[in-house]
Amino acid sequence: QQQQFETTNEQQKPYREAGYSALSDIGAMKPYLTQQFTPEDFQANIDPGYAFRLQQGQEATNRMANMGGGLISGNALKGQEDYTQGLASQEYGNAFNRFQTQRSNIYNTLASIAGLGQTSLGQTIA
């Protein structure tokens, strides 16, 4: 029985070590995993897709104004302002959702690996 235990224990060792490592990684990432997404994060270009879409929309408005002889009417300016504000509102929500998804994916991956260690430990002492 002792020899069987030692064999099983040795076979399960890599899984336990992976589990310990993943659990340690979860602990180390706790500040990131528990932080809140703020408007400052959004403004810091944490989501570069917003800047690209904003630039494309503003350039389209400017091109349309240039087709009219370069004069930018009040309606064009209002349209650009509405586009910019609407995009910012929509993209903030999208960026927040991507942030949440990313954190969940990281945690779930590490938790699954930690679960390997927990399962291994259970098989060793069973």
PDB file of C-alpha atoms in Angstrom:
ATOM      1  CA  GLN A   1       0.000   0.000   0.000  1.00  0.00           C
ATOM      2  CA  GLN A   2       2.841   2.382   0.801  1.00  0.00           C
ATOM      3  CA  GLN A   3       4.453   1.741  -2.570  1.00  0.00           C
ATOM      4  CA  GLN A   4       1.116   2.316  -4.352  1.00  0.00           C
ATOM      5  CA  PHE A   5       0.651   5.556  -2.434  1.00  0.00           C
ATOM      6  CA  GLU A   6       4.128   6.774  -3.355  1.00  0.00           C
ATOM      7  CA  THR A   7       3.581   5.865  -7.025  1.00  0.00           C
ATOM      8  CA  THR A   8       0.219   7.633  -7.124  1.00  0.00           C
ATOM      9  CA  ASN A   9       1.632  10.588  -5.229  1.00  0.00           C
ATOM     10  CA  GLU A  10       4.501  10.919  -7.716  1.00  0.00           C
ATOM     11  CA  GLN A  11       2.167  10.605 -10.705  1.00  0.00           C
ATOM     12  CA  GLN A  12      -0.102  13.356  -9.356  1.00  0.00           C
ATOM     13  CA  LYS A  13       2.747  15.702  -8.436  1.00  0.00           C
ATOM     14  CA  PRO A  14       2.774  17.733 -11.704  1.00  0.00           C
ATOM     15  CA  TYR A  15      -0.959  18.370 -11.387  1.00  0.00           C
ATOM     16  CA  ARG A  16      -0.665  19.513  -7.796  1.00  0.00           C
ATOM     17  CA  GLU A  17       2.247  21.788  -8.686  1.00  0.00           C
ATOM     18  CA  ALA A  18       0.275  23.301 -11.568  1.00  0.00           C
ATOM     19  CA  GLY A  19      -2.625  23.838  -9.192  1.00  0.00           C
ATOM     20  CA  TYR A  20      -0.438  25.518  -6.574  1.00  0.00           C
ATOM     21  CA  SER A  21       1.087  27.744  -9.239  1.00  0.00           C
ATOM     22  CA  ALA A  22      -2.299  28.756 -10.646  1.00  0.00           C
ATOM     23  CA  LEU A  23      -3.622  29.475  -7.161  1.00  0.00           C
ATOM     24  CA  SER A  24      -0.576  31.650  -6.533  1.00  0.00           C
ATOM     25  CA  ASP A  25      -1.196  33.457  -9.841  1.00  0.00           C
ATOM     26  CA  ILE A  26      -4.802  34.148  -8.820  1.00  0.00           C
ATOM     27  CA  GLY A  27      -3.540  35.664  -5.582  1.00  0.00           C
ATOM     28  CA  ALA A  28      -0.991  37.784  -7.417  1.00  0.00           C
ATOM     29  CA  MET A  29      -3.631  39.008  -9.869  1.00  0.00           C
ATOM     30  CA  LYS A  30      -6.163  39.844  -7.177  1.00  0.00           C
ATOM     31  CA  PRO A  31      -5.690  43.630  -7.589  1.00  0.00           C
ATOM     32  CA  TYR A  32      -6.460  43.366 -11.306  1.00  0.00           C
ATOM     33  CA  LEU A  33      -9.243  40.833 -10.853  1.00  0.00           C
ATOM     34  CA  THR A  34     -11.005  43.037  -8.304  1.00  0.00           C
ATOM     35  CA  GLN A  35     -10.410  46.497  -9.789  1.00  0.00           C
ATOM     36  CA  GLN A  36     -13.285  48.549 -11.111  1.00  0.00           C
ATOM     37  CA  PHE A  37     -13.400  49.837 -14.689  1.00  0.00           C
ATOM     38  CA  THR A  38     -13.478  53.623 -14.578  1.00  0.00           C
ATOM     39  CA  PRO A  39     -13.915  56.459 -17.053  1.00  0.00           C
ATOM     40  CA  GLU A  40     -10.212  57.162 -16.510  1.00  0.00           C
ATOM     41  CA  ASP A  41      -9.380  53.663 -17.772  1.00  0.00           C
ATOM     42  CA  PHE A  42     -11.469  54.355 -20.848  1.00  0.00           C
ATOM     43  CA  GLN A  43      -9.806  57.727 -21.424  1.00  0.00           C
ATOM     44  CA  ALA A  44      -6.368  56.146 -21.036  1.00  0.00           C
ATOM     45  CA  ASN A  45      -7.074  54.289 -24.295  1.00  0.00           C
ATOM     46  CA  ILE A  46      -7.376  50.937 -22.585  1.00  0.00           C
ATOM     47  CA  ASP A  47      -9.597  50.134 -25.573  1.00  0.00           C
ATOM     48  CA  PRO A  48      -7.830  51.284 -28.767  1.00  0.00           C
ATOM     49  CA  GLY A  49     -10.783  50.382 -31.008  1.00  0.00           C
ATOM     50  CA  TYR A  50     -12.662  53.445 -29.777  1.00  0.00           C
ATOM     51  CA  ALA A  51      -9.948  55.849 -30.951  1.00  0.00           C
ATOM     52  CA  PHE A  52      -9.970  54.268 -34.410  1.00  0.00           C
ATOM     53  CA  ARG A  53     -13.754  54.408 -34.783  1.00  0.00           C
ATOM     54  CA  LEU A  54     -13.811  57.985 -33.523  1.00  0.00           C
ATOM     55  CA  GLN A  55     -11.168  59.032 -36.040  1.00  0.00           C
ATOM     56  CA  GLN A  56     -12.981  57.302 -38.904  1.00  0.00           C
ATOM     57  CA  GLY A  57     -16.309  58.949 -38.055  1.00  0.00           C
ATOM     58  CA  GLN A  58     -14.816  62.395 -37.704  1.00  0.00           C
ATOM     59  CA  GLU A  59     -12.910  62.053 -40.974  1.00  0.00           C
ATOM     60  CA  ALA A  60     -16.114  61.037 -42.748  1.00  0.00           C
ATOM     61  CA  THR A  61     -17.860  64.151 -41.431  1.00  0.00           C
ATOM     62  CA  ASN A  62     -14.924  66.337 -42.497  1.00  0.00           C
ATOM     63  CA  ARG A  63     -14.882  64.781 -45.991  1.00  0.00           C
ATOM     64  CA  MET A  64     -18.562  65.539 -46.397  1.00  0.00           C
ATOM     65  CA  ALA A  65     -17.940  69.143 -45.330  1.00  0.00           C
ATOM     66  CA  ASN A  66     -15.059  69.426 -47.821  1.00  0.00           C
ATOM     67  CA  MET A  67     -17.333  68.245 -50.608  1.00  0.00           C
ATOM     68  CA  GLY A  68     -19.480  71.287 -49.841  1.00  0.00           C
ATOM     69  CA  GLY A  69     -16.605  73.664 -50.464  1.00  0.00           C
ATOM     70  CA  GLY A  70     -14.904  73.322 -47.103  1.00  0.00           C
ATOM     71  CA  LEU A  71     -17.534  75.190 -45.169  1.00  0.00           C
ATOM     72  CA  ILE A  72     -18.649  73.362 -42.093  1.00  0.00           C
ATOM     73  CA  SER A  73     -22.221  74.214 -41.323  1.00  0.00           C
ATOM     74  CA  GLY A  74     -23.812  74.253 -37.910  1.00  0.00           C
ATOM     75  CA  ASN A  75     -25.663  71.076 -38.826  1.00  0.00           C
ATOM     76  CA  ALA A  76     -22.388  69.348 -39.733  1.00  0.00           C
ATOM     77  CA  LEU A  77     -20.811  70.405 -36.464  1.00  0.00           C
ATOM     78  CA  LYS A  78     -23.881  69.267 -34.539  1.00  0.00           C
ATOM     79  CA  GLY A  79     -23.792  65.944 -36.406  1.00  0.00           C
ATOM     80  CA  GLN A  80     -20.138  65.465 -35.550  1.00  0.00           C
ATOM     81  CA  GLU A  81     -20.789  66.289 -31.893  1.00  0.00           C
ATOM     82  CA  ASP A  82     -23.735  63.877 -31.741  1.00  0.00           C
ATOM     83  CA  TYR A  83     -21.656  61.157 -33.400  1.00  0.00           C
ATOM     84  CA  THR A  84     -18.741  61.699 -31.017  1.00  0.00           C
ATOM     85  CA  GLN A  85     -20.880  61.663 -27.879  1.00  0.00           C
ATOM     86  CA  GLY A  86     -22.983  58.720 -29.019  1.00  0.00           C
ATOM     87  CA  LEU A  87     -19.904  56.726 -29.949  1.00  0.00           C
ATOM     88  CA  ALA A  88     -18.225  57.494 -26.635  1.00  0.00           C
ATOM     89  CA  SER A  89     -21.287  56.330 -24.714  1.00  0.00           C
ATOM     90  CA  GLN A  90     -21.660  53.158 -26.764  1.00  0.00           C
ATOM     91  CA  GLU A  91     -17.957  52.374 -26.746  1.00  0.00           C
ATOM     92  CA  TYR A  92     -17.635  52.888 -22.997  1.00  0.00           C
ATOM     93  CA  GLY A  93     -20.198  50.128 -22.526  1.00  0.00           C
ATOM     94  CA  ASN A  94     -18.419  47.916 -25.050  1.00  0.00           C
ATOM     95  CA  ALA A  95     -15.024  48.545 -23.436  1.00  0.00           C
ATOM     96  CA  PHE A  96     -16.466  47.765 -20.007  1.00  0.00           C
ATOM     97  CA  ASN A  97     -17.920  44.484 -21.290  1.00  0.00           C
ATOM     98  CA  ARG A  98     -14.619  43.495 -22.914  1.00  0.00           C
ATOM     99  CA  PHE A  99     -12.797  44.332 -19.670  1.00  0.00           C
ATOM    100  CA  GLN A 100     -15.203  42.159 -17.679  1.00  0.00           C
ATOM    101  CA  THR A 101     -14.904  39.310 -20.172  1.00  0.00           C
ATOM    102  CA  GLN A 102     -11.113  39.475 -20.131  1.00  0.00           C
ATOM    103  CA  ARG A 103     -10.979  39.335 -16.332  1.00  0.00           C
ATOM    104  CA  SER A 104     -13.457  36.456 -16.246  1.00  0.00           C
ATOM    105  CA  ASN A 105     -11.489  34.511 -18.849  1.00  0.00           C
ATOM    106  CA  ILE A 106      -8.229  34.949 -16.946  1.00  0.00           C
ATOM    107  CA  TYR A 107      -9.779  33.957 -13.636  1.00  0.00           C
ATOM    108  CA  ASN A 108     -11.662  30.979 -15.090  1.00  0.00           C
ATOM    109  CA  THR A 109      -8.533  29.665 -16.794  1.00  0.00           C
ATOM    110  CA  LEU A 110      -6.457  29.920 -13.628  1.00  0.00           C
ATOM    111  CA  ALA A 111      -9.275  28.494 -11.491  1.00  0.00           C
ATOM    112  CA  SER A 112      -9.532  25.498 -13.836  1.00  0.00           C
ATOM    113  CA  ILE A 113      -5.815  24.845 -13.537  1.00  0.00           C
ATOM    114  CA  ALA A 114      -6.016  25.230  -9.755  1.00  0.00           C
ATOM    115  CA  GLY A 115      -8.882  22.726  -9.868  1.00  0.00           C
ATOM    116  CA  LEU A 116      -6.542  20.198 -11.469  1.00  0.00           C
ATOM    117  CA  GLY A 117      -4.371  20.427  -8.390  1.00  0.00           C
ATOM    118  CA  GLN A 118      -7.342  20.079  -6.086  1.00  0.00           C
ATOM    119  CA  THR A 119      -8.594  17.029  -7.984  1.00  0.00           C
ATOM    120  CA  SER A 120      -5.109  15.533  -7.952  1.00  0.00           C
ATOM    121  CA  LEU A 121      -4.821  16.000  -4.225  1.00  0.00           C
ATOM    122  CA  GLY A 122      -8.168  14.279  -3.761  1.00  0.00           C
ATOM    123  CA  GLN A 123      -7.007  11.306  -5.835  1.00  0.00           C
ATOM    124  CA  THR A 124      -3.766  11.047  -3.884  1.00  0.00           C
ATOM    125  CA  ILE A 125      -5.428  10.844  -0.485  1.00  0.00           C
ATOM    126  CA  ALA A 126      -8.408   8.721  -1.599  1.00  0.00           C
TER     127      ALA A 126
END
